[in-house]
PDB file of C-alpha atoms in Angstrom:
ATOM      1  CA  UNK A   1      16.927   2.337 -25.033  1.00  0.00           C
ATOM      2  CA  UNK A   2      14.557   5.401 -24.315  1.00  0.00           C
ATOM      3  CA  UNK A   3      15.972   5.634 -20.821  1.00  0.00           C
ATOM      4  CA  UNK A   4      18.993   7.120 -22.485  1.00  0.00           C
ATOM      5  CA  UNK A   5      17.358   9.989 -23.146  1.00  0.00           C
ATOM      6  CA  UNK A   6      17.936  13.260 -21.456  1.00  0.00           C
ATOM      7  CA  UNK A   7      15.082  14.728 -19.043  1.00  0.00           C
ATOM      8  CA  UNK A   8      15.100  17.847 -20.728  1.00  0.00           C
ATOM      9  CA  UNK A   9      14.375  15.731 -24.218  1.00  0.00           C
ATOM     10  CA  UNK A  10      11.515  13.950 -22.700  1.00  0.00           C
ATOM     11  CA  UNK A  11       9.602  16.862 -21.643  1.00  0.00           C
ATOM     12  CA  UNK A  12      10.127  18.339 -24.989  1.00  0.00           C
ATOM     13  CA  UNK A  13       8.513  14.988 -26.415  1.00  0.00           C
ATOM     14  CA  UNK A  14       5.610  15.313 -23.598  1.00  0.00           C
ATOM     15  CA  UNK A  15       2.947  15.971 -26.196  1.00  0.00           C
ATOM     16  CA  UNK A  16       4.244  13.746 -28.868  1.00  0.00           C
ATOM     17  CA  UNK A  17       2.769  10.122 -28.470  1.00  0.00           C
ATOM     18  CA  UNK A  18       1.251   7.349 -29.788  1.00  0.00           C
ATOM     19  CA  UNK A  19      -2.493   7.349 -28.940  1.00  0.00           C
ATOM     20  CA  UNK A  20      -4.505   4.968 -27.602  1.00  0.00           C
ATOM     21  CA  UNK A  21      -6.621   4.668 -30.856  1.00  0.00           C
ATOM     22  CA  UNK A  22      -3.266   2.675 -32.669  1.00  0.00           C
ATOM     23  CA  UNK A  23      -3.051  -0.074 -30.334  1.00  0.00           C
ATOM     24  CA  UNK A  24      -4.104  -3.580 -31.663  1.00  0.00           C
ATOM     25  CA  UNK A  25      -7.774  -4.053 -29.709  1.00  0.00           C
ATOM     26  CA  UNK A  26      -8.521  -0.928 -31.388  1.00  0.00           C
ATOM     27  CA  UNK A  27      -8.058  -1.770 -35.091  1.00  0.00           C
ATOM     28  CA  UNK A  28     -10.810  -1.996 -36.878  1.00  0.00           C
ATOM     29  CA  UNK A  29      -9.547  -5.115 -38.932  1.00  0.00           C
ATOM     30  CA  UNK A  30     -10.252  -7.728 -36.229  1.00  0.00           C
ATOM     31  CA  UNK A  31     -13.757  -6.910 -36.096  1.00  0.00           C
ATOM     32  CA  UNK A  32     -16.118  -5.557 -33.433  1.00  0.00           C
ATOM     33  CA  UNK A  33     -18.927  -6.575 -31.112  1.00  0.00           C
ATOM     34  CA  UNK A  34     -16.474  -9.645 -29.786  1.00  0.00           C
ATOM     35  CA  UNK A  35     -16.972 -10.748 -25.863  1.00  0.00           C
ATOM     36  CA  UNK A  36     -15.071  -9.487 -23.366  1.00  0.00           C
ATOM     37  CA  UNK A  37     -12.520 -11.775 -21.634  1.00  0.00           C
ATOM     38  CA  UNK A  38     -11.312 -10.914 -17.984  1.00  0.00           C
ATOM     39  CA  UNK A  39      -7.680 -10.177 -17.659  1.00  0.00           C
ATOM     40  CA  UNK A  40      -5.856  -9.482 -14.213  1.00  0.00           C
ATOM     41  CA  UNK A  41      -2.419  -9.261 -12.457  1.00  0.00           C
ATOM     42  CA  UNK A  42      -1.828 -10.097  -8.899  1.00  0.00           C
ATOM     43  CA  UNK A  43       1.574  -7.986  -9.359  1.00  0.00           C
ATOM     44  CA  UNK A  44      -0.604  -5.095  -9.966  1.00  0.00           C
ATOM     45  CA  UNK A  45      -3.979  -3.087 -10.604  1.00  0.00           C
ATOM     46  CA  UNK A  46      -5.626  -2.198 -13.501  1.00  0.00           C
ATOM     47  CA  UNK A  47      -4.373   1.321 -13.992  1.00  0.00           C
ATOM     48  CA  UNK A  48      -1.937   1.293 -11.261  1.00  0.00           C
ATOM     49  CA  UNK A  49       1.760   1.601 -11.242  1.00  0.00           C
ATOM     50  CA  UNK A  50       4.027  -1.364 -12.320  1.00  0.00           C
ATOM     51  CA  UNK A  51       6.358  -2.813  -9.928  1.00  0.00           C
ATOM     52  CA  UNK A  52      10.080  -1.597 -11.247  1.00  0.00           C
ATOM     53  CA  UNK A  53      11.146  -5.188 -11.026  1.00  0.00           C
ATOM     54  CA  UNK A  54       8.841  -5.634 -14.282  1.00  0.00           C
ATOM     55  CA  UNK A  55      10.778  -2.906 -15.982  1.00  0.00           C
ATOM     56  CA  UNK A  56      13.997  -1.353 -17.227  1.00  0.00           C
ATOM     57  CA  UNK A  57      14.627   0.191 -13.414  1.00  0.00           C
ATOM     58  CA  UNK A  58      14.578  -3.606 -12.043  1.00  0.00           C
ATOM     59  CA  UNK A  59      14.930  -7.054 -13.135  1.00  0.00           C
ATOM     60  CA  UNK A  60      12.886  -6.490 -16.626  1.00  0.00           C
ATOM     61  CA  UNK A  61      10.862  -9.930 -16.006  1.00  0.00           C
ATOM     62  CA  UNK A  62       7.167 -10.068 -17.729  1.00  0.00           C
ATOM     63  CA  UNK A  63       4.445  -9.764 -15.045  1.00  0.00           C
ATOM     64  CA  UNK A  64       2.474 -12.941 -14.071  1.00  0.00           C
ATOM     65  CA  UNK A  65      -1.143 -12.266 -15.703  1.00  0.00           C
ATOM     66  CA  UNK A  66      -4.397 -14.411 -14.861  1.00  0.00           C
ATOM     67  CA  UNK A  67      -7.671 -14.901 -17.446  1.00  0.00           C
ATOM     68  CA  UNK A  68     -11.063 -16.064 -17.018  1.00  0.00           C
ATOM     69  CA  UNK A  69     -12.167 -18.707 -19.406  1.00  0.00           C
ATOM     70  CA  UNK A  70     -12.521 -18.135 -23.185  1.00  0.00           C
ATOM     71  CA  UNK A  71     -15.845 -18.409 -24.817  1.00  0.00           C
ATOM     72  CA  UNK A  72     -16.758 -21.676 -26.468  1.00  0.00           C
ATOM     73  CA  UNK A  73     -15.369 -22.808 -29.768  1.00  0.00           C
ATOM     74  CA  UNK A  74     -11.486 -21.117 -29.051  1.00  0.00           C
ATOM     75  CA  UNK A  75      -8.670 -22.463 -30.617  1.00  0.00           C
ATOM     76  CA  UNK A  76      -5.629 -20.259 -29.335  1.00  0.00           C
ATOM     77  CA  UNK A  77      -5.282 -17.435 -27.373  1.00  0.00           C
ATOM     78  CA  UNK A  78      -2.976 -14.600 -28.392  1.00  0.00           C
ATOM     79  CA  UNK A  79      -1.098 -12.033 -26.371  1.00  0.00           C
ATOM     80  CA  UNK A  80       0.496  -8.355 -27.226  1.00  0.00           C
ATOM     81  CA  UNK A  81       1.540  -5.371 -25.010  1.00  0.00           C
ATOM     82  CA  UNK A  82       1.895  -2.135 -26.308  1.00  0.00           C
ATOM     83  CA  UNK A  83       2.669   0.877 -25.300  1.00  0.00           C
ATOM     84  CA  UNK A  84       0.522   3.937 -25.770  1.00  0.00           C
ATOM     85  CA  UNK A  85       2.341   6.432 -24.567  1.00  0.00           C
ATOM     86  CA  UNK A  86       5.571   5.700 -26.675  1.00  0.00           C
ATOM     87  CA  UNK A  87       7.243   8.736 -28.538  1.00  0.00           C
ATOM     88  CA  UNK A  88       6.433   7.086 -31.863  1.00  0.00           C
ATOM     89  CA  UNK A  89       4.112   6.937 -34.853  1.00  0.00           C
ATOM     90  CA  UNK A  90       2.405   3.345 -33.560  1.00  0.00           C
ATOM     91  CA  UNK A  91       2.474   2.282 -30.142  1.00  0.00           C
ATOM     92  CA  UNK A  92       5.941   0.322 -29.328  1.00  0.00           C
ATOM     93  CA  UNK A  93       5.421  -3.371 -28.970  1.00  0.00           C
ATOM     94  CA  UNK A  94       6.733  -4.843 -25.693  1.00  0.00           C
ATOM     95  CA  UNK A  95       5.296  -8.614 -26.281  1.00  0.00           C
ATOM     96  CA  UNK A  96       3.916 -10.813 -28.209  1.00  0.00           C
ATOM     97  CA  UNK A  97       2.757 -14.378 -27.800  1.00  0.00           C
ATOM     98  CA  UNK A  98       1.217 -16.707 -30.316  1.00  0.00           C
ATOM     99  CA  UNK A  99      -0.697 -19.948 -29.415  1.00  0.00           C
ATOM    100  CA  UNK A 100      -1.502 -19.755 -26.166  1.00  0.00           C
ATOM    101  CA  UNK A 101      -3.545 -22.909 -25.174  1.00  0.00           C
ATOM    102  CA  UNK A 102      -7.091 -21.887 -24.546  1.00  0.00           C
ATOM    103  CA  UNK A 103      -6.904 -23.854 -20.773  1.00  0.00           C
ATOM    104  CA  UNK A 104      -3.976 -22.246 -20.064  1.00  0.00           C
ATOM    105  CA  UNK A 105      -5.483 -19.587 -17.786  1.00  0.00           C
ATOM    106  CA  UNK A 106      -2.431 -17.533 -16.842  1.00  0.00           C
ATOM    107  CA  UNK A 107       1.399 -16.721 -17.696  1.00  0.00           C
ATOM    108  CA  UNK A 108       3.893 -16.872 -14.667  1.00  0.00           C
ATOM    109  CA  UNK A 109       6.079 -13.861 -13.802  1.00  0.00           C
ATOM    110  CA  UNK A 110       8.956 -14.474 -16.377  1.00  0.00           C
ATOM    111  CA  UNK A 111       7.278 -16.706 -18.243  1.00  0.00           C
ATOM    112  CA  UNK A 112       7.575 -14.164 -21.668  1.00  0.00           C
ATOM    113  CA  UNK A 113      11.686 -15.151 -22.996  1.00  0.00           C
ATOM    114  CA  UNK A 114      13.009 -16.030 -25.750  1.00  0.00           C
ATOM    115  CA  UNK A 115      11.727 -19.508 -27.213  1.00  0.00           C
ATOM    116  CA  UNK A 116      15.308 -20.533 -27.421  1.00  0.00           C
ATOM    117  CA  UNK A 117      14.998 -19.978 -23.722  1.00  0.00           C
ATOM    118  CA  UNK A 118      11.495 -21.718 -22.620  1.00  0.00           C
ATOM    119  CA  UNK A 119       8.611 -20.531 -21.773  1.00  0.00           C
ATOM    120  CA  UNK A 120       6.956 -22.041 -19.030  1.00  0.00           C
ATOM    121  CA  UNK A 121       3.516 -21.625 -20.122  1.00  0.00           C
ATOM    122  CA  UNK A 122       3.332 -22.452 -24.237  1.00  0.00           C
ATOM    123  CA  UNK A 123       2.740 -20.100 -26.782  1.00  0.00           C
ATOM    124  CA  UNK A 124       5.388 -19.251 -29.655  1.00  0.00           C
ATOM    125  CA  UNK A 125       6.920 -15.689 -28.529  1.00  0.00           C
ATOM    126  CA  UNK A 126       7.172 -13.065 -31.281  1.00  0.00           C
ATOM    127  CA  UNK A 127       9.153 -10.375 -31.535  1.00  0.00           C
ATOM    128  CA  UNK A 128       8.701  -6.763 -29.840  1.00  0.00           C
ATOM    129  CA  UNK A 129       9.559  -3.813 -31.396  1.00  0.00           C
ATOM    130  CA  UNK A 130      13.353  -4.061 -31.150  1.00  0.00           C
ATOM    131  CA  UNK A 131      12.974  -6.867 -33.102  1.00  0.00           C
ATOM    132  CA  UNK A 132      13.731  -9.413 -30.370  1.00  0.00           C
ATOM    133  CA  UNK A 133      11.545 -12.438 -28.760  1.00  0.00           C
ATOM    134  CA  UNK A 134      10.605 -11.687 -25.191  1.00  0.00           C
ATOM    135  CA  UNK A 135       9.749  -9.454 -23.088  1.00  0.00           C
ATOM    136  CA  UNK A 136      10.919  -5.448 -23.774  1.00  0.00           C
ATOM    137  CA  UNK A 137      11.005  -4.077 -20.077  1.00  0.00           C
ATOM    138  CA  UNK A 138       8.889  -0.314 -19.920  1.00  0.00           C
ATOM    139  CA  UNK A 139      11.659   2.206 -20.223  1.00  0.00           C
ATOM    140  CA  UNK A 140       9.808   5.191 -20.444  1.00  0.00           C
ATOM    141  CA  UNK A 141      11.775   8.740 -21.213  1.00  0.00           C
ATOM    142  CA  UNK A 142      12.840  11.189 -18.025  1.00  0.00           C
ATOM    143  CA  UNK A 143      10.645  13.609 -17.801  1.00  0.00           C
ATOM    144  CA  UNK A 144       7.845  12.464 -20.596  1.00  0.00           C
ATOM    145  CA  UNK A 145       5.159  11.932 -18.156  1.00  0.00           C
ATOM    146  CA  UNK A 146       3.406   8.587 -17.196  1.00  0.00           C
ATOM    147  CA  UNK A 147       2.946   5.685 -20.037  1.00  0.00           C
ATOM    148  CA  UNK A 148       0.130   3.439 -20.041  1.00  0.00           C
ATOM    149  CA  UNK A 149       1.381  -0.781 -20.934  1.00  0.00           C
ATOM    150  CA  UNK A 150      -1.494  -2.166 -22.105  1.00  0.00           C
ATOM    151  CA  UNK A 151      -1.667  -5.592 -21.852  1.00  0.00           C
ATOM    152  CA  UNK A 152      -3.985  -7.502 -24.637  1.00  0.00           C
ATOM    153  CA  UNK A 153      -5.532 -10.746 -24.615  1.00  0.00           C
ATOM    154  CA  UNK A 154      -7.385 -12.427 -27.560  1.00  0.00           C
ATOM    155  CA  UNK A 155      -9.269 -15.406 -28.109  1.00  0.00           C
ATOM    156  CA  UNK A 156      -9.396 -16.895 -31.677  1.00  0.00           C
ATOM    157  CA  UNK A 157     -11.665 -19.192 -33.066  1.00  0.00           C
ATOM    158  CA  UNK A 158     -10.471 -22.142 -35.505  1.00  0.00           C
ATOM    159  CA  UNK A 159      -9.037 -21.623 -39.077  1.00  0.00           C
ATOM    160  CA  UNK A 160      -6.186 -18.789 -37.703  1.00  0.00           C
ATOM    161  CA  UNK A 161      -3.836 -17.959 -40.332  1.00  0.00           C
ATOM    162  CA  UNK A 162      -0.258 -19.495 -39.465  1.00  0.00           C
ATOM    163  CA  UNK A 163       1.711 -16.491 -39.216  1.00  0.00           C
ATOM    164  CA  UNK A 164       5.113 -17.860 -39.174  1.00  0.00           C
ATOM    165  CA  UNK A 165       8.097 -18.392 -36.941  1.00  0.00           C
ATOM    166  CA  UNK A 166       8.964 -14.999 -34.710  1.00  0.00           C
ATOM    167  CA  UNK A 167       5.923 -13.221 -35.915  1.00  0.00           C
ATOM    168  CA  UNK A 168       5.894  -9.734 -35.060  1.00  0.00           C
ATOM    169  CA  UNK A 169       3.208  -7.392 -34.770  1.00  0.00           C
ATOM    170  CA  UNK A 170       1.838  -6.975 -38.560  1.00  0.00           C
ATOM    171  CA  UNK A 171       1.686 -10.739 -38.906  1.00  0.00           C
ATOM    172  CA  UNK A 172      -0.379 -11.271 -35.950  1.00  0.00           C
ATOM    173  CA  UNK A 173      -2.688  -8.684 -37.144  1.00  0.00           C
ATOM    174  CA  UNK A 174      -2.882 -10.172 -40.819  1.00  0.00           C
ATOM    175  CA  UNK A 175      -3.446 -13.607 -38.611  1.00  0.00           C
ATOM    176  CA  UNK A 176      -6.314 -12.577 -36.304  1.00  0.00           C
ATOM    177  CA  UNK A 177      -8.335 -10.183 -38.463  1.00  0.00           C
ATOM    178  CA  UNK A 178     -11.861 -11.978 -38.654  1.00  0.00           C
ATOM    179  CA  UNK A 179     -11.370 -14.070 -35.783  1.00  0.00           C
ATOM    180  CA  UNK A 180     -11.346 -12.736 -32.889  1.00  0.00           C
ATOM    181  CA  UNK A 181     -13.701 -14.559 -30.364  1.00  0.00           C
ATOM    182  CA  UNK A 182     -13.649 -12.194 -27.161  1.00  0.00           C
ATOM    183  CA  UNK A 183     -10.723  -9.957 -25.722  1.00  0.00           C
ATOM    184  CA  UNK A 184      -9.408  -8.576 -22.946  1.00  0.00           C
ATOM    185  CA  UNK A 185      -6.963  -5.541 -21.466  1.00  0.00           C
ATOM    186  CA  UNK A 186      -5.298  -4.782 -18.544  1.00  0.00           C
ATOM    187  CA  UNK A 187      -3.157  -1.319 -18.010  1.00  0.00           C
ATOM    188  CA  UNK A 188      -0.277  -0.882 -16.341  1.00  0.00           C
ATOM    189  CA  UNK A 189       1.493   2.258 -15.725  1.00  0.00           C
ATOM    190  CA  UNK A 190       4.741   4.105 -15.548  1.00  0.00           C
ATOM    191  CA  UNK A 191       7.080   6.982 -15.539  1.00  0.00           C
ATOM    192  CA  UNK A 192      10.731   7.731 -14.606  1.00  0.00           C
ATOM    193  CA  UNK A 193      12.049  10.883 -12.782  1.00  0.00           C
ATOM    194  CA  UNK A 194       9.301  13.298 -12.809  1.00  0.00           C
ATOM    195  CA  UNK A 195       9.517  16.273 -10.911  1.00  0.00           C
ATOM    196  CA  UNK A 196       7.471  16.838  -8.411  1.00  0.00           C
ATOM    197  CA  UNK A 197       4.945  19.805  -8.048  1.00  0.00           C
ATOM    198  CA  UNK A 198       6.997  22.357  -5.529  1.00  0.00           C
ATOM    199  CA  UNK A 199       5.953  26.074  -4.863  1.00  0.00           C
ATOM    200  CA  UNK A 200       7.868  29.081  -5.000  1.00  0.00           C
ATOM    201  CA  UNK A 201      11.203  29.132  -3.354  1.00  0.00           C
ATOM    202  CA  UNK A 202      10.600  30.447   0.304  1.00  0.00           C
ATOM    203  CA  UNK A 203       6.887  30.153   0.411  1.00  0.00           C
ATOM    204  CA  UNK A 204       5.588  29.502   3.547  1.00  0.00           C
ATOM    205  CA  UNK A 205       2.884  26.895   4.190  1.00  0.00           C
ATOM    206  CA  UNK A 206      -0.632  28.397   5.321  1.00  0.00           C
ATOM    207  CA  UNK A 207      -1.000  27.748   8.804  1.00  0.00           C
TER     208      UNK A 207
END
């Protein structure tokens, strides 16, 4: 896990990331001009900091997230987070869920497991980017600055492509290119151990 790195490696790796511009919302497969669907937290605000209890420093349960309704005519809803910030060519998937039912209106905090496991909301889980269903907890590197989790919602319209049992992140794409009713995103942020910004040894405060 990336917390394993050294500090002195993450710095090093400040500049190297994935980019906002390779996360899924921003492909240019699934279309454009699609409505936009509202997506909250009550565990946090958009851009703010995520609890640690959602993440590798605390229990590493999946947030509880609440949406507005879907436009008319959607089938499924589908959800992925990525990571933009990740150290990596693409941005590192931290869920995926397939299926959603269109009602559903919100995922409990936990409800992203394995589907061996339950989830309490529906949906088939897929698999994050260490290859395992559920939830991958934000484990950002010491010392590589803050990392934005963005959390994306779709709404799909009818004839969605099956993509198979534990689908992971290419298969969803394959599956939702074209039909893609409306979306939604919601960031969450974090960072582990940065320093903090200190003057000179000695200095003395103005008065």
């Amino acid at each position: 896990m990336l917390e394993h790195l050294p500090a002195w490696l993450g710095k090093a790796l400040g500049t190297v990331r994935a980019g906002a511009d390779g996360l899924m919302i921003a492909r240019p497969d699934l279309g454009r001009g699609f409505d936009t669907l509202s997506l909250t937290s009550p565990a946090f605000a958009d851009g703010g900091r995520l609890p640690p209890r959602f993440t590798a420093d605390g229990e590493g349960v999946s947030p509880p997230l609440v949406w507005g309704d879907p436009p008319a005519g959607t089938a499924q809803l589908a959800l992925i987070v990525e990571d933009a910030d990740a150290p990596t060519p693409q941005p590192l998937v931290h869920a995926i869920v397939w299926a959603l039912p269109p009602g559903a209106g919100h995922l409990e905090e936990g409800a992203i497991v394995a589907d061996a496991a339950g989830t309490t909301d529906g949906g088939d889980v897929g698999r994050n980017s260490y290859l395992r269903e559920g939830w991958l907890p934000p484990d950002p590197p010491s010392g590589h600055g803050e990392h934005r989790y963005v959390f994306q919602l779709f709404a799909l319209g009818e004839d969605v492509a099956d993509p198979g049992d534990t689908p992971g992140r290419g298969a969803i794409l394959d599956a939702m290119a074209g039909h893609v009713l409306a979306a939604g995103v919601l960031v969450g942020t974090y960072s582990r151990q940065e320093e903090a910004p200190v003057g000179p040894v000695g200095a003395v405060a103005p008065g």
